[in-house]
Short mmCIF file of C-alpha atoms (C1' of nucleotides) in Angstrom, two decimals:
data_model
loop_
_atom_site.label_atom_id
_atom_site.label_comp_id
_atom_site.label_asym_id
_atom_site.label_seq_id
_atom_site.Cartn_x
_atom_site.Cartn_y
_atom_site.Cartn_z
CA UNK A 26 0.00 0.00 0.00
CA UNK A 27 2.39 2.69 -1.28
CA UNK A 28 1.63 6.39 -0.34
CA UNK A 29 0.12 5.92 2.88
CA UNK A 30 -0.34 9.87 3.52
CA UNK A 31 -1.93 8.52 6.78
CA UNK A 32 -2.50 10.82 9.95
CA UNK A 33 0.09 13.49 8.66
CA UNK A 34 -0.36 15.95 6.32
CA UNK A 35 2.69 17.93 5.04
CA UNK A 36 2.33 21.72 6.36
CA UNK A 37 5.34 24.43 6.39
CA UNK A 38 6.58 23.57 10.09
CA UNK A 39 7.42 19.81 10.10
CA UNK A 40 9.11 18.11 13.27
CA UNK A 41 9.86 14.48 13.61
CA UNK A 42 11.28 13.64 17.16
CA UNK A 43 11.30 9.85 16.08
CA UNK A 44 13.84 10.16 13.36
CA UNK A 45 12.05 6.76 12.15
CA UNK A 46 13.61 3.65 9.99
CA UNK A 47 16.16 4.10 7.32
CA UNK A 48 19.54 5.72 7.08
CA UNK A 49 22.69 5.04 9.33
CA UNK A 50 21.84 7.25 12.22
CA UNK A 51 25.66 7.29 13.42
CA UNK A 52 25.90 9.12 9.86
CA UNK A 53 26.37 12.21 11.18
CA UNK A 54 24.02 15.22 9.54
CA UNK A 55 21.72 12.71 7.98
CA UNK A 56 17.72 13.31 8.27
CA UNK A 57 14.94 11.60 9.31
CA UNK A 58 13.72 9.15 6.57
CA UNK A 59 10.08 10.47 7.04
CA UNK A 60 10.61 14.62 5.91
CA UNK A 61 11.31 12.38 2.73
CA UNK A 62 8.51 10.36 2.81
CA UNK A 63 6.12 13.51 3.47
CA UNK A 64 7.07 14.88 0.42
CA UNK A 65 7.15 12.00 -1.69
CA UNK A 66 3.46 11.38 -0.45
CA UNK A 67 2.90 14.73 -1.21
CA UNK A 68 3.99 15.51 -4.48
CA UNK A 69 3.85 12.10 -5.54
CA UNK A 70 6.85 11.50 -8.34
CA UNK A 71 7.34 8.82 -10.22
CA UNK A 72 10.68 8.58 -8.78
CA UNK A 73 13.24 10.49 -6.80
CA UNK A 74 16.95 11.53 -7.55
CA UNK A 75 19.29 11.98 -4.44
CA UNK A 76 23.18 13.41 -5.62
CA UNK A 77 24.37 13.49 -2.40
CA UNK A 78 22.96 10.55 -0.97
CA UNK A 79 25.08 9.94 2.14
CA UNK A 80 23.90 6.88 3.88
CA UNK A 81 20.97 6.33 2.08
CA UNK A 82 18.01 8.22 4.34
CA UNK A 83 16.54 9.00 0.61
CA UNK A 84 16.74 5.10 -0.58
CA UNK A 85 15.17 3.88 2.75
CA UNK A 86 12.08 6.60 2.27
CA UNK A 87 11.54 5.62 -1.49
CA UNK A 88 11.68 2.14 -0.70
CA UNK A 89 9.47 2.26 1.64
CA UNK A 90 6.46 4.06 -0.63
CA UNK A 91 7.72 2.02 -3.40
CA UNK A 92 9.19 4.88 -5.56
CA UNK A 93 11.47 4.33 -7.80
CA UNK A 94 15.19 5.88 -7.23
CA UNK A 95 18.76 7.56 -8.46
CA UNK A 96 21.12 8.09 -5.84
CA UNK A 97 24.90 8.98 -5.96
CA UNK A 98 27.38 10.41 -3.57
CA UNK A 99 30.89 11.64 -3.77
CA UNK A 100 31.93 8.45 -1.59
CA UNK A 101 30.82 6.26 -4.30
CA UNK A 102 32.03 7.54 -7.65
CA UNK A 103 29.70 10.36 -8.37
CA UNK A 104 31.32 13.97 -7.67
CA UNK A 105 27.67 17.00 -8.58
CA UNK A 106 30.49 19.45 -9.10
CA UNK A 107 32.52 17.41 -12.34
CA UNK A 108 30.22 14.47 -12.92
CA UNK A 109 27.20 15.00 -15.33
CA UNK A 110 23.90 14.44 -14.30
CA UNK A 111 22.70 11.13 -15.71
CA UNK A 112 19.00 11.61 -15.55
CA UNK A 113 16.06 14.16 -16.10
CA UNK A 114 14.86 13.95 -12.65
CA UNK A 115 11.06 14.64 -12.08
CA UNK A 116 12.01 15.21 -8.52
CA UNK A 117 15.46 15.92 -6.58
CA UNK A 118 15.91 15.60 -2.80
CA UNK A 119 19.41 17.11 -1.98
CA UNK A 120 20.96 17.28 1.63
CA UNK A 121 23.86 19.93 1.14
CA UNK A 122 26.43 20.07 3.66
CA UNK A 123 26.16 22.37 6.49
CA UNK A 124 29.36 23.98 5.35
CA UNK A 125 32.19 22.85 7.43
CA UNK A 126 29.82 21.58 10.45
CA UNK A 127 29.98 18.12 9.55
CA UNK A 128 32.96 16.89 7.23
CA UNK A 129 32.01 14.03 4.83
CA UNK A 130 35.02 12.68 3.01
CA UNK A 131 37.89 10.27 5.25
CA UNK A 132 35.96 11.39 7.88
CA UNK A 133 32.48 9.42 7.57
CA UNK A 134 34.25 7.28 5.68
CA UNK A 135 37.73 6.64 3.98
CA UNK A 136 39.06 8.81 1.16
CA UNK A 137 41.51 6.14 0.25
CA UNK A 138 38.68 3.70 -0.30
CA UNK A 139 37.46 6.17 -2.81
CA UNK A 140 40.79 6.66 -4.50
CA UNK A 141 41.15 2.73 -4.32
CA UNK A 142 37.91 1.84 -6.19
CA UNK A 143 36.75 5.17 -8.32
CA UNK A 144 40.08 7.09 -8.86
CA UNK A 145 39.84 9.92 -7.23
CA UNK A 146 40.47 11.69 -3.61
CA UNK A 147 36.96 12.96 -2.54
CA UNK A 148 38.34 14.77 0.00
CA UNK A 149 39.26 17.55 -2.91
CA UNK A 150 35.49 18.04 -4.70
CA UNK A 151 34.35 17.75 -1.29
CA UNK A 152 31.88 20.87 -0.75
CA UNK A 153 32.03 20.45 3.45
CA UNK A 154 35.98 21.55 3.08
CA UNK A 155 35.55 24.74 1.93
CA UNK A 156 37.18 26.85 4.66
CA UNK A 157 35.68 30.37 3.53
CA UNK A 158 31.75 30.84 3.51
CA UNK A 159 32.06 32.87 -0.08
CA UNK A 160 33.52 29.88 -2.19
CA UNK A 161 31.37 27.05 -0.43
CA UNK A 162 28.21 29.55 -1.75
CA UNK A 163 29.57 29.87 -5.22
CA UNK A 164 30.20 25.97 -5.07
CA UNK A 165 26.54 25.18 -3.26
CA UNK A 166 24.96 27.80 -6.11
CA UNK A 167 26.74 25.89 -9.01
CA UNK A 168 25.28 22.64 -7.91
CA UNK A 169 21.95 24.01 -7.33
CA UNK A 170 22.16 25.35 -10.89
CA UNK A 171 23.61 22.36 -12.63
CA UNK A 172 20.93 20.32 -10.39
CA UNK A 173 17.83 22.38 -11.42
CA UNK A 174 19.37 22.58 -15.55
CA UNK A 175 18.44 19.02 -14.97
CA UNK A 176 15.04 18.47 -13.92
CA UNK A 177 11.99 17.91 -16.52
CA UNK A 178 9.94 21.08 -17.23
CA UNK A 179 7.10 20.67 -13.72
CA UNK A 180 10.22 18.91 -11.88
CA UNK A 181 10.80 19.87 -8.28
CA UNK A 182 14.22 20.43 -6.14
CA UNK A 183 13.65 19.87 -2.37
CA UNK A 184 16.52 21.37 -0.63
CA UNK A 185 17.05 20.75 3.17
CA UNK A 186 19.27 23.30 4.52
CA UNK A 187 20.27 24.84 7.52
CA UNK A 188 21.78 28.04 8.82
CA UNK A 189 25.01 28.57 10.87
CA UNK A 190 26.12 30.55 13.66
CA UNK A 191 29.85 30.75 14.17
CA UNK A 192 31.46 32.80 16.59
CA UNK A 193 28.51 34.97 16.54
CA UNK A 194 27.60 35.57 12.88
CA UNK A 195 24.73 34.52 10.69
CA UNK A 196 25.71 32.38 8.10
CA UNK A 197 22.29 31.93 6.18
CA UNK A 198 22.42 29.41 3.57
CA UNK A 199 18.69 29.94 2.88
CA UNK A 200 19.60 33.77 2.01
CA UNK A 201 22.35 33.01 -0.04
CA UNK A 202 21.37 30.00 -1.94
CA UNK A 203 20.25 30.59 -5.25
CA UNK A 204 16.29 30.17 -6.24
CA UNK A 205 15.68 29.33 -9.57
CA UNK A 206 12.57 29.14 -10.79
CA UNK A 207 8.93 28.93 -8.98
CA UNK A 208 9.67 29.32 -5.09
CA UNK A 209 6.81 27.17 -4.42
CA UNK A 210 7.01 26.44 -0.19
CA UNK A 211 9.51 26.91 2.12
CA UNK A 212 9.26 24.46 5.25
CA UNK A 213 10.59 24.88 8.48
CA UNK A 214 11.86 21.50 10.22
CA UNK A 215 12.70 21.54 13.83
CA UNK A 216 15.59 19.62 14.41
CA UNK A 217 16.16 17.65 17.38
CA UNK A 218 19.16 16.44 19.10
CA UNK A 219 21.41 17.57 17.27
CA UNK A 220 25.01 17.75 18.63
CA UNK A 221 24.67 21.51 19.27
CA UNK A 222 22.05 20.20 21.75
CA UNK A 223 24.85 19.66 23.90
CA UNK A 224 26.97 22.62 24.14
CA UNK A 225 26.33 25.48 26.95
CA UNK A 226 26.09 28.82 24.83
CA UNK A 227 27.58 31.69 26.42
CA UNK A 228 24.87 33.88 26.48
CA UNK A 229 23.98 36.56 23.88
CA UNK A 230 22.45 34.29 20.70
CA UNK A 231 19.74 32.30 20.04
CA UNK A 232 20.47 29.07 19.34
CA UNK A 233 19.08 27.33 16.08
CA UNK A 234 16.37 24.70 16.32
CA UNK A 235 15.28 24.37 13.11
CA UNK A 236 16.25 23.70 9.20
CA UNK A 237 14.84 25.00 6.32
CA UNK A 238 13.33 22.44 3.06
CA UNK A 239 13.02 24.86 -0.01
CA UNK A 240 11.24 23.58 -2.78
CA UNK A 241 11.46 25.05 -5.91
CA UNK A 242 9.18 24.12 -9.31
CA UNK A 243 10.65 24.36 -12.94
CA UNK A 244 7.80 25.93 -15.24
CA UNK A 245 9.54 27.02 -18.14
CA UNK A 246 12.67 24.88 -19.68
CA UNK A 247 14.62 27.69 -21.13
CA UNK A 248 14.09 31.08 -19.04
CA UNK A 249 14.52 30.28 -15.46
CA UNK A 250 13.63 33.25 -12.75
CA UNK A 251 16.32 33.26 -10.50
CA UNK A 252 16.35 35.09 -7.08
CA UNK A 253 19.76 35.22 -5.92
CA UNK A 254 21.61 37.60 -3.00
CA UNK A 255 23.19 40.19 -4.08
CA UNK A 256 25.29 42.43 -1.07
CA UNK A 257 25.40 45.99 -1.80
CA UNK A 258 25.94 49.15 0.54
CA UNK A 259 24.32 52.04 -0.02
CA UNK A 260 24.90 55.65 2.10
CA UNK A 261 21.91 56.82 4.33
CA UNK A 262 22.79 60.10 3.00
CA UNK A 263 21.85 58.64 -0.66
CA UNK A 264 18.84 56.92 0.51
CA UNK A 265 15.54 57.32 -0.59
CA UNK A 266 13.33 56.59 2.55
CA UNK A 267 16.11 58.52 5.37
CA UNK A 268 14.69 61.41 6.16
CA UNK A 269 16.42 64.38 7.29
CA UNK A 270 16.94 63.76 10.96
CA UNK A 271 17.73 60.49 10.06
CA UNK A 272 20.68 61.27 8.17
CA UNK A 273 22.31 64.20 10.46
CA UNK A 274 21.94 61.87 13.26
CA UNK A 275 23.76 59.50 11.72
CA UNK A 276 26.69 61.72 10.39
CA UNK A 277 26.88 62.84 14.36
CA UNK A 278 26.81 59.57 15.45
CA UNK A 279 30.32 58.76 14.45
CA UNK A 280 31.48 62.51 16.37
CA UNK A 281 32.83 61.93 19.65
CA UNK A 282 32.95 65.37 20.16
CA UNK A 283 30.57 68.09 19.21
CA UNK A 284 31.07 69.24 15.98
CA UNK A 285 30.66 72.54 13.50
CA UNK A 286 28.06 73.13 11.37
CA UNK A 287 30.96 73.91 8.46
CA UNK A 288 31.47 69.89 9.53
CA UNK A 289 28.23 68.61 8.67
CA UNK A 290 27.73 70.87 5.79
CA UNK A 291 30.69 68.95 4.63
CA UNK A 292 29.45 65.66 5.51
CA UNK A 293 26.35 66.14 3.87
CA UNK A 294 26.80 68.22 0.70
CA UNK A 295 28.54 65.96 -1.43
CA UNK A 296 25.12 63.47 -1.07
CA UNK A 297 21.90 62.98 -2.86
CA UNK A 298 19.95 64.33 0.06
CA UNK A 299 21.59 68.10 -0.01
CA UNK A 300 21.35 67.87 -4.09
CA UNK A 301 17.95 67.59 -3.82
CA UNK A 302 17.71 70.78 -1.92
CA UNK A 303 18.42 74.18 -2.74
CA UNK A 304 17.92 75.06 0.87
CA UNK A 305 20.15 72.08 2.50
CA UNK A 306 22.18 74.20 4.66
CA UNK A 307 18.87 75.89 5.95
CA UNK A 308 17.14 72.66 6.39
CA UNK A 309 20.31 70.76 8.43
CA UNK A 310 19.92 73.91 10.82
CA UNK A 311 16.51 73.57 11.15
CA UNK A 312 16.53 69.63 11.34
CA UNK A 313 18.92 70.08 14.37
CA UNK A 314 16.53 72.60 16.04
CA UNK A 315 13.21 71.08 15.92
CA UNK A 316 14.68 67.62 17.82
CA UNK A 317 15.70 68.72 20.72
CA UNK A 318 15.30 65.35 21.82
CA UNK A 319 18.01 63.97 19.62
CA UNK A 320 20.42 66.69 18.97
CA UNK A 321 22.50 68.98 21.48
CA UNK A 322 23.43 72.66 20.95
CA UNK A 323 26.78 73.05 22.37
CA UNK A 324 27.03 76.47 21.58
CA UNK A 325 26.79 78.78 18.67
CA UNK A 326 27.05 76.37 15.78
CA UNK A 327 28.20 73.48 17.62
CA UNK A 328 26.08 70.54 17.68
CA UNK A 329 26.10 66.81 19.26
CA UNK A 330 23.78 63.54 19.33
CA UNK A 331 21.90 63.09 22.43
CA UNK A 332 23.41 59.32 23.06
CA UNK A 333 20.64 58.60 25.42
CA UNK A 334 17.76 59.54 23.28
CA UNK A 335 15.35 56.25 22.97
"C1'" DC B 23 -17.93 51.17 0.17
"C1'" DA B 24 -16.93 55.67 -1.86
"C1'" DC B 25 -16.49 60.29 -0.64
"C1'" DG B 26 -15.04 64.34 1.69
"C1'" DC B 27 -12.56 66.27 5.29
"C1'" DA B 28 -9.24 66.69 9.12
"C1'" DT B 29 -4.81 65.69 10.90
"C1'" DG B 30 -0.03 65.15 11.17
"C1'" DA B 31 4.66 64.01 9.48
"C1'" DG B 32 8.10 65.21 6.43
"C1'" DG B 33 9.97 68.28 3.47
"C1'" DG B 34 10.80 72.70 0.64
"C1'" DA B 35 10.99 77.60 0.63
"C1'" DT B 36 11.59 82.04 2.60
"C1'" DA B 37 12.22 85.71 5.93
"C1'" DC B 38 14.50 87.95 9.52
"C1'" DG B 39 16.85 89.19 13.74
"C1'" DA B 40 21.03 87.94 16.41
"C1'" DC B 41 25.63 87.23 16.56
"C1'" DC B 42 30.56 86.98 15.27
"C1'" DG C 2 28.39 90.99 5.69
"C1'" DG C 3 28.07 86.26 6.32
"C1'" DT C 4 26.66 82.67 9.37
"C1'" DC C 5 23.48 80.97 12.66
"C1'" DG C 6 19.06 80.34 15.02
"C1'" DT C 7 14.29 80.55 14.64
"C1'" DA C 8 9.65 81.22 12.83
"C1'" DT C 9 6.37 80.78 9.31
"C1'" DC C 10 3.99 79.21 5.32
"C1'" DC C 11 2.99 76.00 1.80
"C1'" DC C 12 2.91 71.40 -0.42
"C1'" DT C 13 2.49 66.33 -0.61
"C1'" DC C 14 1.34 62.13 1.09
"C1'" DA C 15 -0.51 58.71 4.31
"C1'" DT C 16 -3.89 57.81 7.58
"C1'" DG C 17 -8.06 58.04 10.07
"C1'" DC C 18 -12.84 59.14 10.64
"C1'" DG C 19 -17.48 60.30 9.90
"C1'" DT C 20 -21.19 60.53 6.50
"C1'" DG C 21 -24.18 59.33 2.93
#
DNA sequence: CACGCATGAGGGATACGACC
DNA sequence: GGTCGTATCCCTCATGCGTG
């Protein structure tokens, strides 16, 4: 009786504290065999292609509903980054590394077993040895391209990723990744007992309970809509949207002392927010007068930020 | 629900006395 | 005389409210 969507219908916040039957739990950064069976059950493909299979969560899950299956992995011959994709998948299930969180190859298992019987050291197509967060992106994006090239026009990517915190920044795989196509549902997984479980945080961030499944749809074979992040900085004196006490706050903000108006004339000129006014000068003076709340007057033309202003 | 009207924030423009 | 501090007026836009 294949496709048993029993008592549990998929929804976008999924948790599974019983992690279930299938995979090799002391595979470190696998996932529970039943996220996988959710979606097969929901989406229903004929059959599902894992390139990064890792112990084989995605085999036990198709088994199991009786759907037919493709999976590869760099420890057994098949590297996403050089090798070409044999199939046109209808649907693709891919479990990207965490980064460097979990290392894959000689680690859960031996590189020189790969070299022995395919020919190759893993350990240097690898994606989970990439030591800087820029180049694992540009690696992760060119596999999620070359995966989604792949798929059959209506084929679907289901991507479980997670985010990272490292010495307290935000590495956000689901901002960076790129999203080609239809963004159809983005699921949120809690994630339970995972090894950060165990560690005593120091205090000031909030620890991460929960991974992300993206699913993306391909609707048209040769334009693809892409979202992708871009990082850009822009000037607050440039911005459209900063208003006026916005931006002489935030010149003073950097002042330690109290500085001239001659100073923030400077400061400010040059930008698109004194261009736009023939009266800039006037309205930085006035700007300063009318928030008293935010702005000292040290004297004739001498002005500071109020540091204690909510 | 469309409308007319009031209100208030933000911004542009101008004027003018005080001060250096 | 030029800079600074202050007041005033007008415009636009968003929002809220009462009315028909």
């Amino acid at each position: 009786m294949p496709y048993k969507s029993d008592t549990r219908p998929l929804t976008s916040i999924v948790s599974y504290p019983e992690r279930g039957e299938g995979g090799d739990n002391r595979y470190r950064g696998n996932c529970s065999p039943r996220l996988i069976e959710d979606l097969l059950g929901f989406f229903r493909p004929g059959e599902i292609c894992d390139y990064m299979c890792g112990s084989g969560t995605t085999k036990a899950a198709a088994d199991k509903l009786g759907v037919g299956s493709h999976l590869y992995d760099l420890h057994s011959g098949f590297d996403i980054m050089n090798c070409e994709i044999p199939e046109r998948p209808e649907f693709i299930f891919w479990h990207p590394p965490y980064w460097d969180i979990v290392t894959f190859s000689d680690v859960m298992y031996k590189a020189s077993d790969v070299q022995k019987n395919y020919g190759y050291d893993p350990r240097q197509y690898d994606l989970s040895r990439i030591p800087d967060w820029e180049s694992f992106v540009d690696k992760m994006n060119y596999a999620m391209m070359k995966q989604f090239s792949a798929l059959e026009k209506g084929g679907r990517m289901a991507v479980l990723m997670g985010d990272i915190k490292k010495r307290g920044v935000l590495y956000s795989m689901l901002s960076e990744i790129v999203k080609p196509g239809s963004l159809e549902n983005i699921i949120i997984k809690a994630q339970h007992n995972c090894f950060s479980d165990q560690i005593q945080y120091s205090g000031k961030f909030i620890p991460i309970l929960h991974e992300y499944v993206m699913i993306v749809r391909k609707d048209s074979p040769l334009l693809v809509p892409i979202i992708m992040a871009k990082k850009a900085e822009v000037d607050i004196r440039d911005m459209p949207g900063a208003t006026w006490r916005d931006v002489v706050a935030a010149v003073l903000e950097q002042c330690s002392e109290p500085v001239t108006l001659t100073f923030l004339y400077e400061k400010i000129e040059p930008h698109k927010k004194a261009q736009a006014n023939k009266w800039w000068k006037e309205k930085i003076r006035q700007t300063l007068q009318i928030n008293p709340t935010y702005f000292f007057h040290d004297g004739r033309g001498m002005w500071s930020l109020n540091r204690s202003a909510a």
